XYZ file of C-alpha atoms in Angstrom:
785
model
C -13.367 -2.259 0.596
C -13.126 -4.264 -2.552
C -10.947 -5.120 -5.561
C -9.330 -3.255 -8.453
C -7.685 -5.051 -11.341
C -4.897 -2.588 -12.220
C -2.029 -3.616 -9.926
C -2.157 -7.267 -10.981
C -3.478 -7.047 -14.540
C -2.953 -3.536 -15.937
C -4.814 -3.192 -19.215
C -5.503 -6.919 -19.389
C -9.064 -6.575 -18.072
C -12.154 -8.356 -19.349
C -15.576 -9.636 -18.373
C -14.361 -13.078 -17.383
C -11.815 -11.652 -14.957
C -14.368 -9.393 -13.274
C -17.027 -12.098 -12.958
C -14.570 -14.711 -11.699
C -13.196 -12.198 -9.198
C -16.717 -11.581 -7.896
C -17.147 -15.331 -7.529
C -13.805 -15.614 -5.711
C -14.585 -12.789 -3.295
C -17.664 -14.734 -2.254
C -16.104 -18.218 -2.166
C -13.023 -17.125 -0.177
C -15.104 -15.320 2.437
C -13.556 -11.960 1.567
C -16.943 -10.556 0.568
C -18.332 -11.559 3.943
C -15.359 -9.823 5.560
C -16.390 -6.580 3.858
C -14.793 -6.559 0.383
C -17.840 -5.534 -1.673
C -16.662 -3.400 -4.614
C -15.354 -5.052 -7.792
C -13.702 -2.203 -9.680
C -12.732 -2.113 -13.352
C -9.738 0.119 -14.091
C -8.474 1.622 -17.379
C -8.717 0.043 -20.871
C -12.339 -1.175 -20.666
C -13.743 0.931 -23.528
C -13.212 1.335 -27.231
C -10.781 3.996 -28.407
C -13.581 6.170 -29.765
C -16.978 7.232 -28.470
C -20.146 6.027 -30.164
C -22.134 8.113 -32.637
C -24.320 9.266 -29.727
C -21.266 10.605 -27.876
C -21.345 7.896 -25.221
C -18.522 5.666 -24.062
C -18.623 2.199 -25.621
C -17.428 -0.906 -23.751
C -14.961 -2.979 -25.769
C -17.235 -5.746 -27.153
C -14.369 -8.245 -27.228
C -13.398 -7.661 -23.611
C -16.958 -7.147 -22.357
C -19.397 -9.000 -24.629
C -22.205 -8.497 -22.086
C -21.409 -4.805 -21.798
C -20.723 -3.092 -18.492
C -24.397 -3.311 -17.587
C -24.357 -7.072 -18.006
C -21.300 -7.326 -15.777
C -22.881 -5.006 -13.201
C -26.009 -7.138 -13.155
C -23.910 -10.254 -12.557
C -21.876 -8.636 -9.777
C -25.061 -7.370 -8.125
C -26.503 -10.892 -8.032
C -23.526 -11.804 -5.822
C -24.448 -9.094 -3.348
C -21.485 -7.031 -4.538
C -21.071 -3.665 -6.267
C -19.350 -2.652 -9.506
C -16.820 0.127 -9.996
C -15.629 1.792 -13.204
C -12.717 4.000 -14.256
C -12.786 7.441 -15.857
C -10.422 10.352 -16.354
C -10.693 14.112 -15.814
C -8.837 14.728 -19.079
C -9.266 14.256 -22.814
C -7.860 10.720 -22.640
C -7.256 8.172 -19.901
C -3.723 7.261 -18.893
C -3.748 4.400 -21.407
C -5.149 6.567 -24.205
C -8.879 5.757 -24.074
C -11.569 8.466 -24.125
C -11.525 10.779 -21.108
C -14.484 12.590 -19.589
C -13.294 16.205 -19.702
C -16.205 18.083 -21.291
C -18.338 14.910 -21.259
C -19.056 14.725 -17.534
C -22.863 14.747 -17.712
C -23.232 12.126 -20.444
C -20.562 9.858 -18.906
C -21.979 10.019 -15.396
C -25.444 9.202 -16.707
C -24.057 6.359 -18.817
C -22.392 4.804 -15.804
C -25.519 5.262 -13.698
C -27.641 3.636 -16.416
C -25.290 0.659 -16.391
C -25.640 0.236 -12.628
C -22.161 1.413 -11.656
C -21.618 1.964 -7.912
C -18.091 3.419 -7.761
C -16.026 5.778 -9.930
C -12.229 6.048 -9.875
C -11.555 9.354 -11.636
C -7.968 9.781 -12.869
C -5.913 12.802 -13.969
C -4.042 12.041 -17.215
C -4.130 14.277 -20.306
C -5.938 16.857 -18.202
C -5.185 19.997 -20.242
C -4.629 21.734 -16.901
C -2.875 25.017 -16.271
C -1.656 23.483 -13.029
C -3.625 25.733 -10.725
C -5.673 24.410 -7.845
C -8.665 26.252 -9.314
C -8.481 24.047 -12.400
C -8.315 20.860 -10.338
C -11.303 21.966 -8.272
C -13.240 22.863 -11.424
C -12.591 19.579 -13.234
C -13.345 17.350 -10.269
C -16.356 19.400 -9.174
C -17.825 19.057 -12.668
C -17.961 15.287 -12.252
C -19.320 15.644 -8.704
C -22.269 17.648 -10.049
C -22.744 15.182 -12.908
C -22.867 12.209 -10.524
C -25.331 14.007 -8.252
C -27.515 14.766 -11.258
C -27.962 11.050 -12.024
C -29.665 10.424 -8.676
C -27.715 7.170 -8.264
C -25.428 6.814 -5.230
C -21.937 6.348 -6.693
C -18.791 6.417 -4.565
C -16.520 9.129 -5.974
C -12.790 8.381 -5.733
C -10.617 11.260 -6.925
C -7.264 10.170 -8.308
C -5.251 13.333 -9.004
C -2.144 11.891 -7.318
C -2.041 14.510 -4.552
C -0.803 17.151 -6.987
C -2.993 19.981 -5.678
C -3.146 18.823 -2.041
C -6.748 17.553 -2.335
C -6.903 16.768 1.384
C -7.205 20.530 1.877
C -10.266 20.996 -0.374
C -11.786 17.726 -1.614
C -13.930 16.776 1.394
C -16.923 18.653 -0.034
C -16.471 17.025 -3.461
C -15.307 13.416 -3.175
C -15.649 10.462 -0.831
C -11.929 9.704 -1.057
C -8.898 11.231 -2.719
C -5.497 9.892 -3.639
C -2.718 11.470 -1.607
C 0.249 10.565 -3.822
C 1.505 8.763 -6.894
C 0.931 5.167 -7.898
C 2.003 2.463 -5.499
C 4.575 -0.117 -6.576
C 4.921 -3.691 -5.383
C 8.152 -2.995 -3.504
C 9.275 -1.826 -0.096
C 10.636 1.653 -1.009
C 7.304 2.528 -2.618
C 5.300 1.329 0.368
C 7.591 3.136 2.800
C 7.367 6.451 0.941
C 3.562 6.288 0.699
C 3.218 5.580 4.432
C 5.501 8.520 5.220
C 3.325 10.814 3.098
C -0.139 9.597 4.045
C 0.449 9.203 7.784
C 0.909 12.953 8.190
C -2.553 13.718 6.792
C -4.713 12.429 9.655
C -6.179 15.894 10.440
C -7.792 16.034 6.984
C -9.682 12.708 7.121
C -13.088 12.268 8.673
C -15.987 9.871 8.565
C -17.033 9.570 4.919
C -14.031 11.533 3.628
C -10.863 9.488 3.339
C -7.201 9.941 2.514
C -6.453 7.269 -0.096
C -2.819 6.039 -0.201
C -3.709 3.859 -3.242
C -4.759 0.289 -3.900
C -3.048 -2.615 -2.153
C -0.264 -4.776 -3.596
C -0.608 -7.592 -1.059
C -0.002 -10.939 -2.770
C 1.646 -9.707 -5.973
C 5.044 -11.102 -5.005
C 7.298 -8.061 -4.802
C 7.454 -7.877 -1.002
C 7.863 -10.192 1.950
C 5.109 -11.408 4.232
C 6.332 -8.984 6.912
C 6.102 -6.087 4.461
C 2.642 -7.125 3.277
C 1.425 -7.270 6.885
C 2.821 -3.763 7.358
C 0.904 -2.756 4.227
C -2.364 -4.047 5.663
C -1.624 -2.785 9.173
C -0.798 0.763 8.209
C -3.689 1.026 5.721
C -6.024 -0.082 8.518
C -4.668 2.266 11.180
C -4.682 5.123 8.624
C -8.387 4.394 7.945
C -7.572 3.899 4.258
C -9.803 2.241 1.664
C -8.913 -1.453 1.332
C -8.881 -2.287 -2.370
C -7.290 -5.647 -3.178
C -4.853 -5.446 -6.087
C -3.938 -9.099 -6.581
C -5.553 -12.034 -8.381
C -8.064 -13.222 -5.789
C -8.763 -16.358 -7.825
C -5.246 -17.729 -7.239
C -4.289 -15.975 -3.990
C -2.181 -18.014 -1.582
C -3.398 -18.952 1.904
C -0.942 -16.417 3.356
C -2.353 -13.649 1.163
C -5.926 -14.532 2.040
C -5.022 -14.625 5.742
C -3.577 -11.106 5.555
C -6.462 -9.672 3.531
C -9.073 -11.504 5.579
C -7.851 -10.745 9.103
C -11.095 -9.671 10.804
C -9.344 -7.923 13.684
C -7.327 -5.614 11.453
C -10.342 -5.027 9.180
C -12.380 -4.015 12.231
C -9.785 -1.351 13.018
C -9.903 -0.015 9.461
C -13.704 -0.041 9.346
C -14.294 1.251 12.884
C -17.428 3.388 12.903
C -15.707 6.424 14.426
C -13.874 6.795 11.118
C -10.785 8.394 12.661
C -7.427 8.111 10.903
C -4.639 7.159 13.285
C -2.439 10.101 14.235
C 1.342 10.088 14.605
C 2.350 9.995 18.267
C 6.089 9.719 17.627
C 8.309 9.525 14.558
C 12.029 9.220 15.131
C 14.759 7.594 13.087
C 12.385 5.516 10.992
C 10.388 4.288 14.005
C 6.793 5.546 14.036
C 3.880 5.109 16.445
C 0.287 5.803 15.402
C -2.744 6.019 17.690
C -6.277 5.394 16.343
C -9.220 5.776 18.780
C -11.945 3.152 18.343
C -15.682 3.310 18.934
C -15.731 1.004 21.985
C -13.090 3.051 23.800
C -10.121 0.896 22.762
C -7.172 2.373 20.886
C -5.322 0.771 17.989
C -1.621 1.445 18.501
C 0.633 0.742 15.518
C 4.362 0.273 16.187
C 5.998 0.662 12.764
C 9.667 0.004 11.941
C 10.682 1.348 8.536
C 14.386 0.693 9.130
C 16.381 -2.239 7.810
C 17.075 -3.786 11.230
C 15.129 -5.224 14.148
C 14.195 -2.380 16.514
C 12.256 -1.901 19.720
C 9.439 0.553 19.037
C 7.561 1.967 21.997
C 5.620 4.873 23.424
C 4.527 5.880 26.928
C 0.830 5.196 27.364
C 0.530 8.764 28.649
C 1.574 10.055 25.199
C -1.443 8.416 23.547
C -5.130 9.109 23.906
C -5.563 6.233 26.360
C -7.033 7.178 29.734
C -4.832 6.685 32.767
C -4.768 3.221 34.294
C -2.607 1.014 36.480
C -1.907 -1.226 33.472
C -3.057 -1.835 29.916
C -4.230 -4.891 28.001
C -2.407 -5.374 24.672
C -3.966 -7.691 22.099
C -1.751 -8.338 19.064
C -4.159 -8.301 16.124
C -1.923 -10.569 14.035
C -1.066 -13.272 16.581
C -4.011 -12.898 18.948
C -1.586 -12.922 21.876
C -2.711 -10.914 24.924
C -0.213 -9.283 27.272
C -0.307 -6.494 29.879
C 1.957 -3.454 30.196
C 2.244 -1.025 33.068
C 3.025 2.278 31.374
C 4.889 1.612 28.111
C 3.418 0.120 24.956
C 6.334 -1.470 23.112
C 7.382 -4.366 20.895
C 10.513 -5.665 19.227
C 9.524 -5.068 15.607
C 11.329 -6.730 12.687
C 12.787 -4.672 9.872
C 9.983 -3.271 7.690
C 7.460 -4.688 10.151
C 4.511 -3.370 12.134
C 2.975 -4.593 15.365
C -0.609 -3.477 15.962
C -2.073 -3.720 19.443
C -5.683 -3.206 20.371
C -5.245 -1.527 23.760
C -7.509 -0.786 26.715
C -7.075 -0.427 30.492
C -6.485 -3.755 32.233
C -7.918 -4.517 35.650
C -6.319 -7.191 37.856
C -3.293 -7.084 35.547
C -1.208 -9.609 37.489
C -3.433 -12.402 36.119
C -2.292 -11.594 32.554
C 1.204 -12.399 31.225
C 3.493 -9.353 31.154
C 4.694 -7.758 27.922
C 8.379 -8.632 27.488
C 10.421 -7.369 24.544
C 13.537 -9.025 23.149
C 15.636 -6.542 21.235
C 18.851 -7.231 19.332
C 21.432 -5.306 17.323
C 24.368 -6.547 15.315
C 27.027 -5.248 12.922
C 27.625 -6.763 9.502
C 29.257 -10.191 9.527
C 32.480 -10.941 7.665
C 32.928 -14.722 7.331
C 35.879 -16.053 9.293
C 37.341 -15.843 12.782
C 36.650 -12.164 13.502
C 32.871 -12.461 13.315
C 30.634 -9.739 14.719
C 29.216 -8.599 18.034
C 25.547 -9.204 18.849
C 23.879 -7.283 21.668
C 20.536 -8.503 23.037
C 18.221 -6.680 25.434
C 15.353 -8.324 27.332
C 12.972 -5.778 28.937
C 9.996 -6.347 31.214
C 7.226 -3.828 30.426
C 4.578 -5.586 32.511
C 3.170 -4.764 35.910
C 5.036 -6.993 38.365
C 8.444 -8.625 38.530
C 9.488 -11.505 36.272
C 11.952 -14.114 37.595
C 14.497 -16.687 36.425
C 15.136 -14.760 33.209
C 17.296 -16.559 30.652
C 18.221 -15.561 27.099
C 19.604 -17.672 24.243
C 20.663 -16.876 20.683
C 20.468 -19.334 17.785
C 22.339 -18.820 14.494
C 22.309 -20.834 11.228
C 23.889 -24.273 11.166
C 27.678 -24.123 11.164
C 27.840 -20.715 12.835
C 29.177 -20.278 16.367
C 27.470 -18.224 19.079
C 29.377 -17.401 22.261
C 28.083 -15.245 25.109
C 30.625 -12.797 26.526
C 28.399 -11.479 29.350
C 25.650 -12.834 31.573
C 22.699 -14.621 29.953
C 20.610 -14.839 33.134
C 19.018 -12.595 35.718
C 17.228 -13.698 38.897
C 14.544 -11.027 38.447
C 13.539 -8.042 36.336
C 11.230 -5.411 37.756
C 8.964 -3.291 35.557
C 10.978 -1.493 32.849
C 14.230 -3.242 33.917
C 16.410 -4.984 31.311
C 18.943 -7.772 30.888
C 21.586 -6.895 28.295
C 23.876 -9.598 26.918
C 26.821 -9.423 24.518
C 27.593 -12.280 22.129
C 30.236 -13.087 19.550
C 28.796 -14.471 16.305
C 31.019 -16.164 13.711
C 30.050 -17.336 10.238
C 32.300 -19.995 8.660
C 34.702 -19.122 5.854
C 33.003 -19.309 2.486
C 29.564 -18.218 3.710
C 27.961 -16.424 0.729
C 26.949 -12.792 1.064
C 23.312 -12.438 2.028
C 20.883 -12.191 4.893
C 20.678 -14.830 7.619
C 18.269 -15.151 10.564
C 19.374 -15.168 14.181
C 16.697 -16.003 16.754
C 16.881 -14.597 20.271
C 14.606 -16.178 22.894
C 13.966 -15.186 26.494
C 12.337 -17.525 29.028
C 11.048 -16.337 32.390
C 8.518 -16.973 35.167
C 5.700 -14.590 36.008
C 2.818 -14.159 38.413
C 2.053 -15.716 41.785
C 1.903 -19.188 40.240
C 5.359 -18.771 38.669
C 4.165 -19.740 35.220
C 6.768 -20.111 32.485
C 6.562 -17.912 29.395
C 8.778 -17.056 26.447
C 9.343 -14.088 24.184
C 11.450 -14.134 21.046
C 12.607 -12.013 18.127
C 14.319 -12.751 14.848
C 17.224 -10.570 13.806
C 18.248 -10.654 10.139
C 22.048 -10.476 10.000
C 23.924 -9.295 6.925
C 26.939 -11.246 5.677
C 29.269 -9.256 3.419
C 31.921 -10.542 1.030
C 34.376 -8.652 -1.121
C 33.731 -8.172 -4.854
C 35.227 -10.745 -7.196
C 38.096 -9.969 -9.560
C 37.233 -7.665 -12.431
C 36.188 -4.214 -13.517
C 32.481 -3.726 -12.943
C 29.821 -1.072 -13.001
C 29.341 -0.058 -9.367
C 25.572 -0.003 -9.932
C 25.747 -3.802 -10.270
C 27.344 -4.192 -6.816
C 24.997 -4.422 -3.849
C 25.757 -1.862 -1.134
C 25.763 -2.830 2.516
C 23.522 0.129 3.271
C 22.513 3.483 1.867
C 20.789 6.636 3.034
C 19.218 9.208 0.759
C 17.337 12.457 1.299
C 14.440 11.255 -0.857
C 13.466 7.743 -1.812
C 16.024 5.026 -2.546
C 19.382 5.322 -4.263
C 18.568 4.488 -7.883
C 20.839 2.199 -9.931
C 21.278 3.336 -13.541
C 18.869 6.269 -13.312
C 18.435 9.574 -11.544
C 16.658 9.836 -8.210
C 13.332 11.247 -9.365
C 11.598 11.329 -5.995
C 10.227 9.180 -3.205
C 9.223 6.113 -5.217
C 11.688 3.557 -6.610
C 12.191 3.615 -10.346
C 10.743 7.112 -10.748
C 13.861 8.699 -12.247
C 15.147 9.228 -15.764
C 18.466 8.458 -17.396
C 21.258 10.190 -15.511
C 21.832 13.481 -17.311
C 24.587 15.964 -16.429
C 24.846 19.137 -18.529
C 23.025 17.359 -21.353
C 25.235 14.245 -21.305
C 23.284 11.001 -20.899
C 24.524 8.026 -18.894
C 22.959 4.559 -18.885
C 25.030 3.491 -15.878
C 25.390 5.109 -12.503
C 23.817 5.859 -9.132
C 21.153 8.523 -8.749
C 20.994 10.115 -5.317
C 19.474 13.148 -3.625
C 21.759 15.048 -1.280
C 22.571 14.455 1.469
C 23.287 10.816 0.682
C 25.691 8.080 1.690
C 26.340 4.647 0.146
C 28.528 2.025 1.833
C 30.240 -0.950 0.135
C 32.410 -3.725 1.606
C 35.688 -4.178 -0.286
C 37.685 -6.411 2.069
C 40.987 -4.885 0.930
C 40.620 -6.410 -2.555
C 39.974 -3.366 -4.739
C 42.333 -0.836 -6.311
C 40.417 2.064 -7.846
C 37.081 3.708 -8.419
C 36.707 5.986 -11.433
C 33.475 7.953 -11.743
C 31.988 11.066 -13.247
C 30.015 13.226 -10.825
C 27.569 16.067 -11.285
C 24.231 17.606 -10.413
C 21.505 16.037 -12.500
C 19.722 18.270 -14.980
C 16.530 17.540 -12.994
C 17.847 19.970 -10.337
C 17.209 23.619 -11.101
C 18.626 25.191 -7.927
C 21.864 27.158 -7.871
C 22.988 25.511 -4.640
C 26.365 23.774 -4.863
C 26.827 20.076 -4.199
C 29.925 18.138 -3.216
C 30.984 14.548 -3.897
C 33.489 12.755 -1.633
C 34.888 9.224 -1.879
C 36.113 7.660 1.372
C 38.396 4.628 1.647
C 37.608 3.467 5.160
C 37.444 6.869 6.917
C 39.931 8.694 4.687
C 38.752 11.029 1.921
C 40.597 9.865 -1.216
C 38.755 11.921 -3.858
C 36.583 15.023 -3.696
C 34.861 17.193 -6.251
C 34.652 20.578 -4.570
C 31.541 22.613 -5.313
C 29.520 21.446 -8.326
C 26.414 23.233 -9.609
C 23.538 22.370 -11.905
C 24.445 22.874 -15.553
C 28.165 22.384 -15.015
C 29.925 19.674 -17.009
C 30.552 16.382 -15.200
C 33.807 16.040 -13.297
C 35.854 12.858 -13.193
C 37.106 11.510 -9.865
C 39.732 8.784 -9.520
C 39.974 7.236 -6.054
C 42.800 5.006 -4.828
C 41.191 2.214 -2.758
C 44.270 0.084 -2.183
C 43.930 -1.899 1.054
C 40.575 -0.339 1.981
C 37.985 -2.465 3.785
C 35.095 -0.085 3.151
C 34.118 2.259 0.317
C 31.824 5.147 1.171
C 30.276 7.588 -1.326
C 28.933 10.803 0.190
C 27.116 13.727 -1.410
C 26.060 17.017 0.162
C 24.004 19.838 -1.265
C 20.816 21.058 0.339
C 19.440 24.333 1.581
C 16.383 26.466 2.097
C 14.332 27.997 -0.686
C 12.950 31.541 -0.326
C 9.618 30.108 0.824
C 11.317 28.129 3.581
C 11.033 24.707 1.941
C 14.090 22.474 1.712
C 15.952 22.078 -1.565
C 17.847 18.821 -2.083
C 19.992 18.606 -5.205
C 19.793 15.476 -7.362
C 23.398 14.255 -7.277
C 24.713 11.643 -9.726
C 27.585 9.189 -9.575
C 27.762 8.704 -13.354
C 29.371 5.623 -14.928
C 31.278 4.578 -11.774
C 33.645 1.654 -12.440
C 35.224 -0.346 -9.590
C 38.426 -2.322 -10.252
C 39.208 -5.265 -7.949
C 41.653 -8.142 -7.663
C 43.908 -8.815 -10.629
C 41.838 -6.786 -13.123
C 43.610 -4.290 -15.332
C 42.450 -1.239 -17.311
C 42.095 -3.286 -20.504
C 39.632 -5.761 -18.999
C 35.965 -5.408 -20.010
C 33.571 -3.713 -17.613
C 31.063 -6.195 -16.170
C 28.251 -6.955 -16.745
C 28.987 -6.761 -20.449
C 26.344 -5.788 -22.991
C 25.774 -6.962 -26.554
C 24.245 -4.433 -28.950
C 21.374 -5.795 -31.038
C 20.273 -2.578 -32.768
C 22.321 0.648 -32.664
C 20.661 2.716 -35.451
C 24.052 4.193 -36.373
C 23.761 3.428 -40.093
C 19.992 3.843 -40.457
C 16.788 2.368 -39.070
C 18.292 -1.151 -38.865
C 15.268 -2.222 -40.937
C 12.871 -1.585 -38.054
C 9.284 -2.050 -39.140
C 5.797 -2.183 -37.651
C 4.257 -5.406 -36.367
C 0.615 -4.390 -36.889
C 0.758 -2.378 -40.086
C -2.955 -1.595 -40.077
C -2.557 0.341 -36.831
C 0.003 2.718 -38.324
C 3.254 4.306 -37.224
C 6.608 5.214 -38.740
C 10.342 5.147 -37.983
C 13.273 7.305 -39.111
C 16.905 7.632 -38.036
C 17.535 10.674 -35.839
C 20.316 12.516 -34.014
C 17.848 13.986 -31.484
C 18.334 11.197 -28.935
C 21.154 8.705 -28.550
C 22.872 6.927 -25.669
C 25.353 4.992 -27.811
C 27.084 6.538 -30.795
C 25.557 9.563 -32.527
C 22.149 8.349 -33.732
C 18.960 6.803 -32.472
C 15.506 6.139 -33.898
C 12.540 8.513 -34.020
C 9.267 6.582 -33.793
C 5.869 8.071 -34.537
C 3.308 5.890 -32.791
C -0.415 5.521 -33.475
C -3.094 6.093 -30.857
C -2.983 2.984 -28.717
C 0.592 2.202 -29.722
C 2.246 -0.519 -31.800
C 5.108 -2.984 -31.761
C 8.267 -1.852 -33.593
C 11.178 -4.118 -34.527
C 11.976 -6.745 -37.136
C 12.532 -10.354 -38.004
C 16.234 -11.206 -37.989
C 18.055 -12.464 -41.068
C 19.735 -15.175 -38.987
C 18.786 -16.511 -35.535
C 20.292 -14.598 -32.635
C 22.023 -16.603 -29.911
C 21.887 -14.769 -26.578
C 22.967 -17.705 -24.438
C 24.497 -16.467 -21.209
C 22.537 -13.225 -21.348
C 19.668 -12.667 -18.933
C 17.775 -9.601 -20.170
C 16.997 -7.213 -23.009
C 17.096 -3.439 -22.661
C 16.511 -0.308 -24.700
C 16.702 3.411 -24.005
C 13.724 5.659 -24.648
C 12.878 9.357 -24.566
C 9.225 10.293 -24.427
C 7.213 13.299 -25.526
C 4.421 15.083 -23.651
C 2.260 11.992 -23.043
C 4.926 9.464 -22.051
C 4.904 5.900 -23.326
C 4.496 2.360 -22.104
C 7.612 0.368 -22.931
C 7.532 -3.383 -23.335
C 9.806 -5.932 -25.000
C 8.944 -9.069 -26.941
C 10.885 -11.664 -28.919
C 9.908 -14.448 -31.298
C 11.751 -17.751 -30.918
C 12.198 -21.017 -32.829
C 11.035 -22.203 -36.202
C 7.425 -21.439 -35.261
C 8.317 -17.833 -34.356
C 6.576 -18.210 -31.017
C 5.788 -14.829 -29.454
C 7.275 -14.205 -25.961
C 6.244 -10.939 -24.369
C 7.058 -8.996 -21.206
C 4.104 -8.908 -18.824
C 4.593 -5.405 -17.504
C 3.009 -2.084 -18.386
C 6.199 -0.120 -17.744
C 4.924 3.460 -17.911
C 7.580 6.140 -18.408
C 7.241 9.771 -17.485
C 6.348 12.484 -20.010
C 9.306 14.370 -21.511
C 11.891 12.113 -19.924
C 14.321 9.351 -20.822
C 14.989 5.995 -19.229
C 16.024 2.396 -19.830
C 13.276 -0.196 -20.269
C 14.359 -3.682 -19.172
C 12.784 -7.126 -19.452
C 14.405 -10.208 -17.941
C 14.110 -13.318 -20.094
C 12.444 -14.996 -17.107
C 9.681 -12.393 -17.340
C 8.855 -13.080 -20.984
C 5.804 -15.298 -21.203
C 5.571 -17.388 -24.376
C 2.352 -18.455 -26.060
C 1.343 -22.104 -26.102
C 3.346 -22.957 -22.978
C 6.574 -22.794 -24.992
C 9.700 -22.265 -22.883
C 11.700 -19.123 -23.492
C 14.936 -19.988 -25.368
C 17.490 -17.136 -25.569
C 19.651 -19.246 -27.901
C 17.176 -19.128 -30.809
C 15.724 -15.636 -31.142
C 14.172 -14.941 -34.551
C 12.709 -11.444 -34.028
C 12.916 -8.571 -31.529
C 10.105 -6.064 -30.866
C 9.535 -3.085 -28.558
C 6.105 -1.637 -27.751
C 5.664 2.131 -27.830
C 2.831 4.632 -27.766
C 2.374 8.309 -26.923
C 2.941 10.084 -30.240
C 6.570 10.925 -30.992
C 9.035 8.695 -29.135
C 12.792 8.224 -29.489
C 14.689 4.995 -28.809
C 18.294 3.804 -28.987
C 20.658 0.977 -28.143
C 18.526 -2.166 -28.065
C 20.856 -4.558 -26.280
C 21.271 -7.764 -24.302
C 23.006 -7.996 -20.927
């Protein structure tokens, strides 16, 4: 348990941050709750080793050196962690430890380091498991040789299935790629790590990565799921947000002693999957005092009742069971089913044990609800609610009510009461929900509450759930890129449907530019077959025109198919399409259709029995609605700033002393026939230029450019200078792109932080810059949207 700076700060790490974080861990009570390690990630050293071959802390970032910081952290009763890499360079281009294991381990030990995160970039590997074992074992031996106890955290991203071999080498090992501060990333990591319970044991942990709780990309429900599932999976708890400024809600999640106790239980058992069906998962984690932690996890996008028979868990048989909700503290009893109505993306964790004299404890009652999408107006939508008594004993005078937002109408069309409900009996009620005309598209809460009496004293109790309803409205007039229209729902064989890039894998944003038979597209929808995407049209749209094809990422010979449905009628179909074949153009007549559905198929079994899912692309899909005609511009429109069609557009280097060069090139282009080849120095540089006249981008919201990387990838950022003082405004992200791939790097104007508290002004841009590193890099089409 502890802290790592990377998720919140990236390379922006320094002595002040680490010391102030140590102070904050103590002052907030998090240290007392168990968060003891303060871990420094990448970018802490100089770019070159010292004359003695040792790593050198950056004297600007760490004027006291790492030893001075370690000494300070130790005075707080805490421990210090450091970052290294099992390659020639770290992921950010600083010296790696491959071939320097003994001297680096001793250096860290001499400084008083207590924890090592050991990464996997620039590893010079042949890709075999034997190489991974050799490289990571070399550091294990080097750490042992120092005689200092140092926690060893392998970070090879799960590439060689370390859970199968790393227990004799490391204390913990990463089981997948880097986490992102978004729901699709969290969901995919849970799905991967939860299956690995058999490989964890006391002192040897599956590591699903550092936590994102508090960084702002997810909801409170999703962050509680993050903490809940990490705890039940017996994962390391490494805070990845700024503890110094964390909100009360963030501190309450991170500091929940009950959930921490489950994570840190001395048995050290990772919770095992009891059931996993349709996005609803139940995990069971035995605890040292005989209790079991039961996690009821809902990865779907709707409220769902998640449950499991007690007999399917490791709980011993009993007449009833005591359920303590570790987030609310509420205690209930259940006869033979452990269940809860769990919100979308939510998790309920119960600490469960047999309950004696159960009738003295309130029964567990779930309130489930399901509802179709809502179209504003008189038709409305049907809501179905289900109240179920899971407790031992009958509940009486059961009543259910539903509450919608102000201005909505809620009308019951079946009974809302029941005189009694025995154990496992339910009251189901149907309602008609209507949203007024003009209600904007979005998500709206509907609360369902059941009241009832229980026990011999006929005490009154309530149970409630919140359903998030979806209001849909038809697209406005115009021709628009379909990737800019929000779907009602989507399903995909792997990860999320990706707007304007291919579907690279499980994590969001892990794809490249859509590429079909060598043709690049900056607009489209990347999917992995089988997939389905649903849009509400409301009878207002006329046509969809789109290219389709199997992305060049797919290497299988399996065919894929693309079908466009208007309501339930197929109005355009591709037939079989294979990898390497030129894109095909589909034109679909959508006249009068309420719903648009895009479906791809194309999966099969490989010779080794594994499943192959083709990467299927809807490339440059354009939807025409209302009064729009073929001559109208496609929205959102883009304004080219630099095209590189006639040369380098006078691109230069911001920090000339650091080096780099630019030249026009035909090797990569997404607009026209030319782009720019950039040779970057070690550590990177800013490339761009001061403009001859100020650029007015009023009405635009973001800047973008397309990039193709070489073998080491690049980190893409965007900056502008504004006003007479040429104030520098820079994107705050370290947007790492994959090696040997292409993608679009985007920075919203709202994300550009300006020096001196100056406000970003898109109307007065004096210079535009892009940050690149990684050797030879190609860019094109710097533009505003």
